[in-house]
Coordinates of C-alpha atoms and ligand atoms in Angstrom, one line a residue:
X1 CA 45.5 126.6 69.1
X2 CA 42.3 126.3 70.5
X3 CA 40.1 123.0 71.8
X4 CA 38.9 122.4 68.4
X5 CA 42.6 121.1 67.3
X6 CA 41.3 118.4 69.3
X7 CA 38.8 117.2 66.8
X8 CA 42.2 116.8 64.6
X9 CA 44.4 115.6 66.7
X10 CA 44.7 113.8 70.3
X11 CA 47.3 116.7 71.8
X12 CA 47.6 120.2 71.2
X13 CA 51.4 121.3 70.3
X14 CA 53.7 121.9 73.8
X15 CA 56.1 124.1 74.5
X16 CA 58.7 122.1 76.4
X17 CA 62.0 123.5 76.9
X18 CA 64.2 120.9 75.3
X19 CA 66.4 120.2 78.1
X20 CA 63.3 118.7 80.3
X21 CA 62.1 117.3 77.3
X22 CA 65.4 115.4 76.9
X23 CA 65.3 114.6 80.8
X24 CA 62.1 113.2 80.6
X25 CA 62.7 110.7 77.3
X26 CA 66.3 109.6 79.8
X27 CA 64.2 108.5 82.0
X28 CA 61.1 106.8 80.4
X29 CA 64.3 105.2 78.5
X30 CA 66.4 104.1 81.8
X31 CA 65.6 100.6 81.9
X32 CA 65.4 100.0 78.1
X33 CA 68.9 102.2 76.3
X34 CA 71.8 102.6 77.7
X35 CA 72.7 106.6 77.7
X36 CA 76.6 107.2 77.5
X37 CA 77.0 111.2 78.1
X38 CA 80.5 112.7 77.0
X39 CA 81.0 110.2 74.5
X40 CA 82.0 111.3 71.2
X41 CA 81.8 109.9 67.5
X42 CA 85.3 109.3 65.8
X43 CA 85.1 107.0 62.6
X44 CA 83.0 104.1 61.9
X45 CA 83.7 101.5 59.4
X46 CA 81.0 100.0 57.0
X47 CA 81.5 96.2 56.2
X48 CA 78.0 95.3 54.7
X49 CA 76.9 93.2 57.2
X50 CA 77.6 95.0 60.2
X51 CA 79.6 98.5 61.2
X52 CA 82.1 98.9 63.6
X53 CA 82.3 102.2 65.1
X54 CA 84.7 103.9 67.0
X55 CA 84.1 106.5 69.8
X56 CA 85.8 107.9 72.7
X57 CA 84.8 108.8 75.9
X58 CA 85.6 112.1 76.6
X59 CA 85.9 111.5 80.5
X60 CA 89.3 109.9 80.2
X61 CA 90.1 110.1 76.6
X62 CA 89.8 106.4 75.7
X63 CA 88.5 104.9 72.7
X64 CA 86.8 101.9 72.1
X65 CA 84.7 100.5 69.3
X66 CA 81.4 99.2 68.9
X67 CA 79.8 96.5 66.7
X68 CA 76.2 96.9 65.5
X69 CA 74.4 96.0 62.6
X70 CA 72.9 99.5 62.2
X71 CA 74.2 103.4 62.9
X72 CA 71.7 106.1 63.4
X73 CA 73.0 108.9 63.7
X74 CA 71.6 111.7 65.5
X75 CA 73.9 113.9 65.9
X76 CA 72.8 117.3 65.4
X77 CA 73.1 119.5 62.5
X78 CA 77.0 119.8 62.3
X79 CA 76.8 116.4 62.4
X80 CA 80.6 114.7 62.5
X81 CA 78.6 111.2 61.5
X82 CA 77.1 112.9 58.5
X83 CA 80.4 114.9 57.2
X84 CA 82.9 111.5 58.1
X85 CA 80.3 109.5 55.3
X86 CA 81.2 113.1 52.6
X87 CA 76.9 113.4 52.2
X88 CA 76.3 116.8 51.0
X89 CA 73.2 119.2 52.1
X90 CA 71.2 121.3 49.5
X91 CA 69.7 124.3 50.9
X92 CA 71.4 127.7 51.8
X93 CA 73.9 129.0 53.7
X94 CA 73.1 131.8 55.6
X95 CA 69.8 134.1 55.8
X96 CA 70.5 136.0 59.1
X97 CA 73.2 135.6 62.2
X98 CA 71.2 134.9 65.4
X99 CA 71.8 134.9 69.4
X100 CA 70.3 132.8 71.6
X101 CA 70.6 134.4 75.5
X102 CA 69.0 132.1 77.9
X103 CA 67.9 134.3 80.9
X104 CA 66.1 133.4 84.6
X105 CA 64.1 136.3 85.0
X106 CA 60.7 136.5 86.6
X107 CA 58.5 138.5 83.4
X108 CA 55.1 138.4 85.7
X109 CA 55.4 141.7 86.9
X110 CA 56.3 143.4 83.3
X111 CA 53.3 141.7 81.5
X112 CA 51.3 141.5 84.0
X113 CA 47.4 140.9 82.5
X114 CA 49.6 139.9 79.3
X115 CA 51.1 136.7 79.8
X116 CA 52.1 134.8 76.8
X117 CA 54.1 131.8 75.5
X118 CA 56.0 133.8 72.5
X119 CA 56.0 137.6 73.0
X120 CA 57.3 139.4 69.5
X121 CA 59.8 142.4 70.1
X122 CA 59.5 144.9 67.7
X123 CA 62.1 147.4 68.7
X124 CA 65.0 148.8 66.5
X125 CA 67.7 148.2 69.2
X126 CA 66.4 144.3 69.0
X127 CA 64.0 142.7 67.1
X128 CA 63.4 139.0 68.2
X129 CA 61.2 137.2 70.2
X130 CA 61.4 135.6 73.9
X131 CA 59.7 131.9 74.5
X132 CA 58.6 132.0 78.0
X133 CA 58.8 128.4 78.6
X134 CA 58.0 129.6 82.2
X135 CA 57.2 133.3 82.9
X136 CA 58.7 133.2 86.7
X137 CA 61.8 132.4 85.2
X138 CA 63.6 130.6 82.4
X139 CA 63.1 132.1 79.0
X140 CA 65.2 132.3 75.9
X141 CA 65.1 135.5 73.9
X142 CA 66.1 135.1 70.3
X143 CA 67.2 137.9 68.3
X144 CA 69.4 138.6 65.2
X145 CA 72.4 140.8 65.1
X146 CA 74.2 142.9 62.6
X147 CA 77.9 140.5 62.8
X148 CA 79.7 143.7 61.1
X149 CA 78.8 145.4 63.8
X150 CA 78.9 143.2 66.7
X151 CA 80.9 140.1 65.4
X152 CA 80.6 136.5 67.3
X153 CA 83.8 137.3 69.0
X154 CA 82.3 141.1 70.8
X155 CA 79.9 139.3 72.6
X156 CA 79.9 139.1 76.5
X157 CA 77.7 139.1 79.0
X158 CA 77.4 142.7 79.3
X159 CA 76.0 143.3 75.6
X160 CA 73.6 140.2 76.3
X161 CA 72.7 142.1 79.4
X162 CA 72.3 145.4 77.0
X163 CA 70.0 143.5 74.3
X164 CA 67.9 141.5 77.1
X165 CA 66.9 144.5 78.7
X166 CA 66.3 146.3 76.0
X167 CA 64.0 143.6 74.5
X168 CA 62.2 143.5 78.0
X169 CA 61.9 147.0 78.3
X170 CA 61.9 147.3 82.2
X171 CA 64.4 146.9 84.7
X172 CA 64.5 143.1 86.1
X173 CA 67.1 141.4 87.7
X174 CA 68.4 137.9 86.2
X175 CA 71.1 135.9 85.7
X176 CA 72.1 134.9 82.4
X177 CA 72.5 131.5 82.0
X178 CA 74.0 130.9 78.3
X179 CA 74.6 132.7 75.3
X180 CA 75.0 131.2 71.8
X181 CA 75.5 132.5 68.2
X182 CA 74.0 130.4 65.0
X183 CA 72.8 131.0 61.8
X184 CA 69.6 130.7 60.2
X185 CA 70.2 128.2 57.6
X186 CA 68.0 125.8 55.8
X187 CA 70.3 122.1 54.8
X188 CA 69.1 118.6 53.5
X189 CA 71.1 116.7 53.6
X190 CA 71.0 114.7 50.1
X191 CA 71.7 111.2 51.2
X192 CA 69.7 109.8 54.1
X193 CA 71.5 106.4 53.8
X194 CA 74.8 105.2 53.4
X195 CA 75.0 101.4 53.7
X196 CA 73.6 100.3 57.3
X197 CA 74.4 103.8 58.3
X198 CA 71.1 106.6 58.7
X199 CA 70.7 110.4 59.1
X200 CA 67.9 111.3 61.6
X201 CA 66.9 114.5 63.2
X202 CA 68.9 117.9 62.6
X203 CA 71.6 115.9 61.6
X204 CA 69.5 115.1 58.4
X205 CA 67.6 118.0 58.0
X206 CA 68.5 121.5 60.2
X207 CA 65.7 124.8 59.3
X208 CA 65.1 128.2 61.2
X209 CA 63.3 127.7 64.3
X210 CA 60.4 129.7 62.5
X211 CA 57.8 127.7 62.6
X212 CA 59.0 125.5 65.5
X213 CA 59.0 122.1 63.0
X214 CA 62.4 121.2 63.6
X215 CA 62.0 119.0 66.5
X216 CA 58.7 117.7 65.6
X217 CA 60.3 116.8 62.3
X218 CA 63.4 114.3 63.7
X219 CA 60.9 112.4 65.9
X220 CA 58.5 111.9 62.8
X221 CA 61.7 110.4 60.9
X222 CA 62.5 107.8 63.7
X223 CA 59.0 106.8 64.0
X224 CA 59.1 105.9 60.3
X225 CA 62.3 103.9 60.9
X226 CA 62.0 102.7 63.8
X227 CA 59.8 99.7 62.6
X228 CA 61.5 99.0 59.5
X229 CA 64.7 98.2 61.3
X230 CA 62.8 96.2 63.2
X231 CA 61.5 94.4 60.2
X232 CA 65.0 93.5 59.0
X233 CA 66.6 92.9 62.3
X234 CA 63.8 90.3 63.1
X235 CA 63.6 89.1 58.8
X236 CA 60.4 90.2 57.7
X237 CA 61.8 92.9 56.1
X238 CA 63.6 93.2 53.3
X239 CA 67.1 95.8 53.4
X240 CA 65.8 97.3 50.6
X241 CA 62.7 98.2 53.2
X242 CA 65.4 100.7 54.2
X243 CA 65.6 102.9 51.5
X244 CA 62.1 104.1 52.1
X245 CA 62.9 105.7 54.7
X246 CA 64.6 108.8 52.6
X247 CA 61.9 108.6 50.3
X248 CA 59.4 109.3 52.5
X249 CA 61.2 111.8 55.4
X250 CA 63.2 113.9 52.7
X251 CA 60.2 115.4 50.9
X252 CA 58.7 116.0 55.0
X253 CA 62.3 118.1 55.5
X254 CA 62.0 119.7 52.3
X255 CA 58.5 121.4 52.8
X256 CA 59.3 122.0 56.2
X257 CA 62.5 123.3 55.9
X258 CA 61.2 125.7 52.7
X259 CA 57.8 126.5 55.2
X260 CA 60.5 127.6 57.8
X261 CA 62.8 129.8 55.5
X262 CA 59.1 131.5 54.2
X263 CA 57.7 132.4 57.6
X264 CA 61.7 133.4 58.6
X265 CA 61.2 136.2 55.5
X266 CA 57.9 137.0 56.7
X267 CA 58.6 138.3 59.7
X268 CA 61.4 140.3 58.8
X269 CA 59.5 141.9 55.9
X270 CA 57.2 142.7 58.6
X271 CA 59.7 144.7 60.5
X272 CA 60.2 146.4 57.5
X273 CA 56.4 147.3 57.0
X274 CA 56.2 148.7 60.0
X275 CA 59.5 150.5 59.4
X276 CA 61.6 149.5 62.3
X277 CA 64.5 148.5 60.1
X278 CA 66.0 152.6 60.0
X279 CA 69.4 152.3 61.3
X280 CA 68.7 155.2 63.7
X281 CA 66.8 153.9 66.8
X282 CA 64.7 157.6 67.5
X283 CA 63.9 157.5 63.9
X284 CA 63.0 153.7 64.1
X285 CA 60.8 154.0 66.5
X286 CA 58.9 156.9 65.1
X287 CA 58.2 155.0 62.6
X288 CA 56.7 152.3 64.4
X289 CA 54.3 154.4 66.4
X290 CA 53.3 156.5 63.4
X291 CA 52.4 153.6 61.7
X292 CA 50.8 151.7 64.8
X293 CA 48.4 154.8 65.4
X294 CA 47.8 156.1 61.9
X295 CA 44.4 156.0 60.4
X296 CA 45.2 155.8 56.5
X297 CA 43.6 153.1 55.5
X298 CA 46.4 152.0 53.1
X299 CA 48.9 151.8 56.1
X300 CA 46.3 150.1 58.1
X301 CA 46.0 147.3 55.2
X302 CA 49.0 147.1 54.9
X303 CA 49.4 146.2 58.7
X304 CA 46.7 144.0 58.9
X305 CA 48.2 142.0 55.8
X306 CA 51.4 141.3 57.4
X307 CA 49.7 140.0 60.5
X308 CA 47.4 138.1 58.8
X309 CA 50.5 137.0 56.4
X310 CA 52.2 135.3 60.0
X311 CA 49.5 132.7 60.2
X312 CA 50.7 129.8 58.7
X313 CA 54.0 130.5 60.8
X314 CA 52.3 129.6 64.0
X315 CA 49.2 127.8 63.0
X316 CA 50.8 124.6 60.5
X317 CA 48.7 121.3 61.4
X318 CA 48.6 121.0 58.0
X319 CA 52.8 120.3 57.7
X320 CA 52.7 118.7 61.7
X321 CA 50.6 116.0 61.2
X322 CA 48.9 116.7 56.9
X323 CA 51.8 115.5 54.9
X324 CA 51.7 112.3 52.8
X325 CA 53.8 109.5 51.9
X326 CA 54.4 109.3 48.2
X327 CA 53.4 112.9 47.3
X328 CA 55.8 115.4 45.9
X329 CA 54.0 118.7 46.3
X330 CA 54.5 121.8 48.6
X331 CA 51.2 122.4 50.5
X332 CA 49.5 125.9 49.6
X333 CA 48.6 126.6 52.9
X334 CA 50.4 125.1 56.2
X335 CA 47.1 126.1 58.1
X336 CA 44.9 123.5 56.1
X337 CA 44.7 120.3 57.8
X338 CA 42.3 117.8 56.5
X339 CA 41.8 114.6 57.7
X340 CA 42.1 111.7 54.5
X341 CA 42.3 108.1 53.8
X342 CA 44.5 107.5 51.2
X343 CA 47.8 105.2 50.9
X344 CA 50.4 107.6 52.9
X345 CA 48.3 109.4 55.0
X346 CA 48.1 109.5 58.7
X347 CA 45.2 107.5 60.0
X348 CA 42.8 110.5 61.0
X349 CA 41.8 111.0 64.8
X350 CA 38.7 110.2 66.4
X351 CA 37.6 109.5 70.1
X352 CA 37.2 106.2 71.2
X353 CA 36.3 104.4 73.4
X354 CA 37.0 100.3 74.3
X355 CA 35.6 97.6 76.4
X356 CA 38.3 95.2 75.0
X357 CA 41.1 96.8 74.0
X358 CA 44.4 97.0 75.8
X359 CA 45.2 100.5 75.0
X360 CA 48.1 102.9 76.3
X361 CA 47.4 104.7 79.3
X362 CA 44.6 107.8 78.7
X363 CA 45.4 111.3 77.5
X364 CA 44.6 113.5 80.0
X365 CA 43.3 116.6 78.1
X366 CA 42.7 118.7 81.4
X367 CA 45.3 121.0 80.2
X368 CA 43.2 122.5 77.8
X369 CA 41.7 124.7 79.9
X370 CA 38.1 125.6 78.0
X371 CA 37.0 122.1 78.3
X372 CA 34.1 121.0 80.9
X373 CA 34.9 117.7 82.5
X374 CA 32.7 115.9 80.7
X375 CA 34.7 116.5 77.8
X376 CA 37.5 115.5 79.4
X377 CA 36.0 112.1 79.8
X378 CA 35.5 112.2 76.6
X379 CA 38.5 112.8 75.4
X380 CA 40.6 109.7 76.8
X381 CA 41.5 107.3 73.7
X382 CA 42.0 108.3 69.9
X383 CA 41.5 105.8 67.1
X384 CA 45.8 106.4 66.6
X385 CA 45.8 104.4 70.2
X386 CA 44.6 101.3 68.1
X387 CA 47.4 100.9 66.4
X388 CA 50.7 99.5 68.3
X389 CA 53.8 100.2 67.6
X390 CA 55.0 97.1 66.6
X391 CA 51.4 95.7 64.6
X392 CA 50.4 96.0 61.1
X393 CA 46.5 97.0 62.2
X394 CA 43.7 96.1 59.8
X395 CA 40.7 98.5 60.6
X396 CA 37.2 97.1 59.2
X397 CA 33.3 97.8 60.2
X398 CA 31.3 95.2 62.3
X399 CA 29.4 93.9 59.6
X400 CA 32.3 93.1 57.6
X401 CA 34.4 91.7 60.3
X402 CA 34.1 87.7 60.1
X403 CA 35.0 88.0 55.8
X404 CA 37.7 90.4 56.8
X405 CA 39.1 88.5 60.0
X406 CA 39.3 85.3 57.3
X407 CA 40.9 87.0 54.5
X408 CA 43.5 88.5 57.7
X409 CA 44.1 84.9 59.2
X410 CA 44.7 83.1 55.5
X411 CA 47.2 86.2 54.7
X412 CA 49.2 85.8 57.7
X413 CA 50.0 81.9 56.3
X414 CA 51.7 83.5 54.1
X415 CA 53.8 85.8 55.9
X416 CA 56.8 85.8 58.3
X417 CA 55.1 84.4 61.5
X418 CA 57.3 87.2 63.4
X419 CA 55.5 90.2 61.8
X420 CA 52.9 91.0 63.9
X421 CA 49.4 92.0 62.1
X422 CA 45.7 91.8 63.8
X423 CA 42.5 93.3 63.0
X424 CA 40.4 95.7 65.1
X425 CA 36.4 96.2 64.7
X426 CA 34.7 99.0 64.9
X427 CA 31.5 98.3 66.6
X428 CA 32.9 95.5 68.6
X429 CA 36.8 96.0 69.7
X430 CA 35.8 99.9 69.4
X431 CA 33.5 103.1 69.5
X432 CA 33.4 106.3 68.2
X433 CA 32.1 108.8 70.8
X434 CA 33.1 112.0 69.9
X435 CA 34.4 113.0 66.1
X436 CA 33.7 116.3 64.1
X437 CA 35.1 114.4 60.9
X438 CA 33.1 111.6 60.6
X439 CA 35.1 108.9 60.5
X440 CA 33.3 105.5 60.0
X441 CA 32.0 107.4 57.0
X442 CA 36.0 108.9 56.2
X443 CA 37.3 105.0 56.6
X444 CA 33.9 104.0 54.2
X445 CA 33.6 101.2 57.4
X446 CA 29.9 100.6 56.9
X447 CA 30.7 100.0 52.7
X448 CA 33.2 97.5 54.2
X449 CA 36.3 99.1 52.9
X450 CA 39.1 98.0 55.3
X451 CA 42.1 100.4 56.4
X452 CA 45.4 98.4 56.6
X453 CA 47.8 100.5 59.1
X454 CA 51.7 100.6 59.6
X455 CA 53.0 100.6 62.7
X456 CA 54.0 104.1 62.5
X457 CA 50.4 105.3 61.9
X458 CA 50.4 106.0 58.3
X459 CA 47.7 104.2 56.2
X460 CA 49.6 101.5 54.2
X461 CA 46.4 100.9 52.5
X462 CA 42.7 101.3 51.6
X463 CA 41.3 97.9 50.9
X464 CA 37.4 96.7 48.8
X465 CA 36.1 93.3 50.0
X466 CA 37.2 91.7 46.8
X467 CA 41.1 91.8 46.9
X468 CA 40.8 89.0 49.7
X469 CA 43.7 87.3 51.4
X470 CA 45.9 87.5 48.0
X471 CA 45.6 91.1 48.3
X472 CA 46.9 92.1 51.7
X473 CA 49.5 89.7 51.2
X474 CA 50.7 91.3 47.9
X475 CA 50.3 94.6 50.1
X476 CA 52.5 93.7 52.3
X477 CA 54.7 92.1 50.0
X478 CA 54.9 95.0 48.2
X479 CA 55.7 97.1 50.9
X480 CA 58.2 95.5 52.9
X481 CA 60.0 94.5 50.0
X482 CA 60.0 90.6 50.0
Ligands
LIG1 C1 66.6 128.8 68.8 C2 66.0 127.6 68.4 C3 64.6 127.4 68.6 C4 64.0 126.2 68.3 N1 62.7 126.0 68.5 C5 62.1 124.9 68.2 C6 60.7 124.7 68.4 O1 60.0 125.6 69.0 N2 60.1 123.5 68.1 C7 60.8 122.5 67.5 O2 60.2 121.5 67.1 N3 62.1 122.7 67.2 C8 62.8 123.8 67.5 N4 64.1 124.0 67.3 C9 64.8 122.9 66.6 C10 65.2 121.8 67.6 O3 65.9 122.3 68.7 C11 66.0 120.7 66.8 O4 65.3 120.4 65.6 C12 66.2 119.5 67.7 O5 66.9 119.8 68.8 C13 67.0 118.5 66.9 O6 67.2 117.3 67.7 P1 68.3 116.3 67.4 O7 68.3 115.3 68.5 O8 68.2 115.9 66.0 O9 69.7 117.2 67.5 P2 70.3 117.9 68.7 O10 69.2 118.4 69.7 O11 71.2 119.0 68.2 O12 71.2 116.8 69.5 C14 72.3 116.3 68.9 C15 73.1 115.6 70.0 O13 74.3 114.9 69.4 C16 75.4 115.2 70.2 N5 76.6 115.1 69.3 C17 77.1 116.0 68.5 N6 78.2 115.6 67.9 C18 78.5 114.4 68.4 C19 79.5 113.4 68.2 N7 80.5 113.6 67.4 N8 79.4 112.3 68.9 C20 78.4 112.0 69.8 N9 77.4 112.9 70.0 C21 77.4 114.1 69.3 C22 75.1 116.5 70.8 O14 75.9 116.7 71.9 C23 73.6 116.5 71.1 O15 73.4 115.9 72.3 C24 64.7 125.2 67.6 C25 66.1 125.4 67.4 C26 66.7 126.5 67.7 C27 68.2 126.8 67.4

């Protein structure tokens, strides 16, 4: 990525190694959730109006039971939750058998002018890669493994030890700090929903880590059903509210976990061009650097293909933050991201800026390390900030404001008083001040075409003048199912 994803989108993609990631959500959460560790999932029991599940905690061995009118279960892709309710997963079993060896080496030295977040090892004794989530120590390398030859139960330190060094291709000292077999699989589960019981995360949906969408993918599913059980927990929702939530995140899962599966292939077939995949290592190898440093044309093609044929593997705005709800089709290219206001759609990003608005604290985009600091300043509030996560947001253009604020206050008579909606002006509540898109003209603000928002971002709908008060109430009818 490079500074221009941030005409697209407020933050670039992070690498954060999943156990600070984890820490981090604990403790913005602390005062809010209550975290049990080392409790486990047993059985739960589905009575219509509420479930009772049972659990145990693993410190002593006891069991107890817990009331709630909801389960969502995020329990990871061999999820007990999802097996105990019998829903099935399409998708396919195995492509490849992988290792995961977590390492605490310090890499400076090796790559010296080189440094990297995701370094690709081509090698015939291991062919992976290694996320550097910091390069003076702590890094995972990822390979896959021939299981006839080493099977699940061979592995030890000491052949971790043999394949780490041999991916790093230098002698340095670490420790190893884990080691973990899985397979690269790609399941969907079929059912999202069973009753008052929901699949989120892995536990729904479980890809290759090619493409790094899998995480990215269980927080988009929460954010869409986060609100919705809200609506019916507070009555301004209707249950049947619920089952959009499957409709909408399968099809995400589905052309992410297919994207995933794709790029997994491409890579390998990439080993293959180069012809690294020779089961002797001299001849391997050979191959490599005759191919590397040969001048035929053809073999140079053929090289530059299958680089070029990696892109959409690490560059997919288009599937992170592109998809829309209510479509059915797998994008052509994960790379194309345009920015659209249509029903479904994520409400595009531009800067803003706000004299009135509360907003949530500023992005601070001095990460990014090409930007002068007047960008920076610049770069503190995106038109996403304006919508809450609890509001329904109307979006309209100054000179349309007072007819649309009307139409807004008349349509909320008619609604649950406990949904929350409220309307935000461009021109008045907001700016634009910095936007490669144009988005007053995107959002047709100065035609006075309003922009109805859900809570979770996406654009619930694109609104003319004419459909007045009657019309954002049969919108909202029609979406929350009442
Ligand atoms: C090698 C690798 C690299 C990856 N790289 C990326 C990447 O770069 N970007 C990305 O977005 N994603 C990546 N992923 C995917 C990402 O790790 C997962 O999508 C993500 O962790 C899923 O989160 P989750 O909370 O749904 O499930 P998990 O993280 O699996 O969490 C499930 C939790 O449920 C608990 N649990 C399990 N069973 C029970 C039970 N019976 N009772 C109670 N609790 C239970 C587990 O202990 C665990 O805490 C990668 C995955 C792998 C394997």
């Amino acid at each position: 990525m490079d500074k221009d994803v941030l005409d697209a989108t407020p933050t670039m993609i992070h690498n954060i190694p999943q156990p600070i990631f984890e820490e981090y959500i604990a403790d913005k959460l602390k005062f809010r959730v209550e975290i049990r560790k080392n409790h486990s999932f047993l059985e739960l029991e589905d009575f219509g109006d509420h479930v009772v599940t049972t659990l145990e905690d693993k410190n002593d061995g006891s069991r107890y039971r817990v009331r709630s009118k909801h389960v969502v279960a995020c329990d990871g892709a061999k999820s007990t939750v999802r097996k105990f309710l019998g829903i099935e997963s399409e998708g396919e079993n195995a492509y490849e058998m992988m290792m995961t060896i977590h390492i605490d080496a310090d890499l400076r030295p090796v790559l010296q002018d080189r440094p990297g977040m995701l370094h690709w090892v081509l090698d015939p004794s291991v062919s992976g890669f290694i996320i550097a989530y910091d390069l003076s120590g702590n890094q995972v390398l990822i390979c896959n493994f021939d299981s006839d030859r080493y099977p699940v139960s061979a592995w030890n330190e000491d052949l971790c030890r043999r394949v780490v060094d041999a991916a790093i291709g230098d002698s340095v000292p670490y420790p190893i700090l884990s080691y973990r077999p899985w397979v690269l699989s790609r399941q969907v589960a079929r059912k999202y929903r069973s009753g008052n019981v929901f699949l989120a995360g892995d536990a729904a949906h479980s890809f290759p880590p090619t493409g790094g969408l899998g995480l990215n993918s269980g927080l988009g599913d929460v954010h869409n059903l986060a609100y919705k059980l809200a609506a019916v927990h507070q009555g301004w929702g209707s249950n049947s509210l619920l089952d959009t939530y499957e409709l909408e995140r399968r099809q995400v899962a589905l052309v992410n976990s297919q994207q995933s599966v794709k790029n997994g292939k491409k890579i390998f077939g990439f080993l293959r061009t180069l012809g690294i995949t020779d089961l002797d290592v001299n001849v391997a190898r050979e191959n490599l650097w005759r191919r590397i440093n040969n001048n035929d044309p053809e073999i140079k093609k053929l090289i530059d293909e299958g680089v070029e044929g990696q892109r959409e593997h690490f560059d997919n705005l288009g599937l992170h933050i592109g998809y829309v709800y209510g479509q059915r089709i797998m994008p052509e290219n994960a790379s194309i991201f345009l920015p659209i206001v249509i029903p479904g759609a994520r409400l595009p990003h531009a800067w803003i800026t706000t004299s009135s608005l509360t907003l949530p604290p500023p992005i601070n985009s001095s990460y990014v390390t090409e930007l002068r600091k007047k960008e920076i300043e610049l770069r503190r509030f995106s038109t996403l900030d304006l919508i809450p996560v609890d509001v329904f947001t109307l979006i309209v253009g100054y000179h349309y404001s007072d007819t649309w604020s009307k139409h807004l206050e008349n349509a909320k008579g008619h609604l649950a008083s406990k949904m929350k909606m409220r309307i935000v002006v461009h021109g008045k509540d907001f700016e634009v001040i910095q936007d490669n898109y144009n988005w007053v003209d995107l959002m047709k603000l100065d035609e006075g075409q309003a922009t109805l928002v859900r809570p979770d971002q996406h654009i619930l709908a694109v609104l003319d003048m004419d459909v007045g008060a009657e019309g954002i109430v049969a919108t909202m009818r029609e979406h929350l199912v009442i």
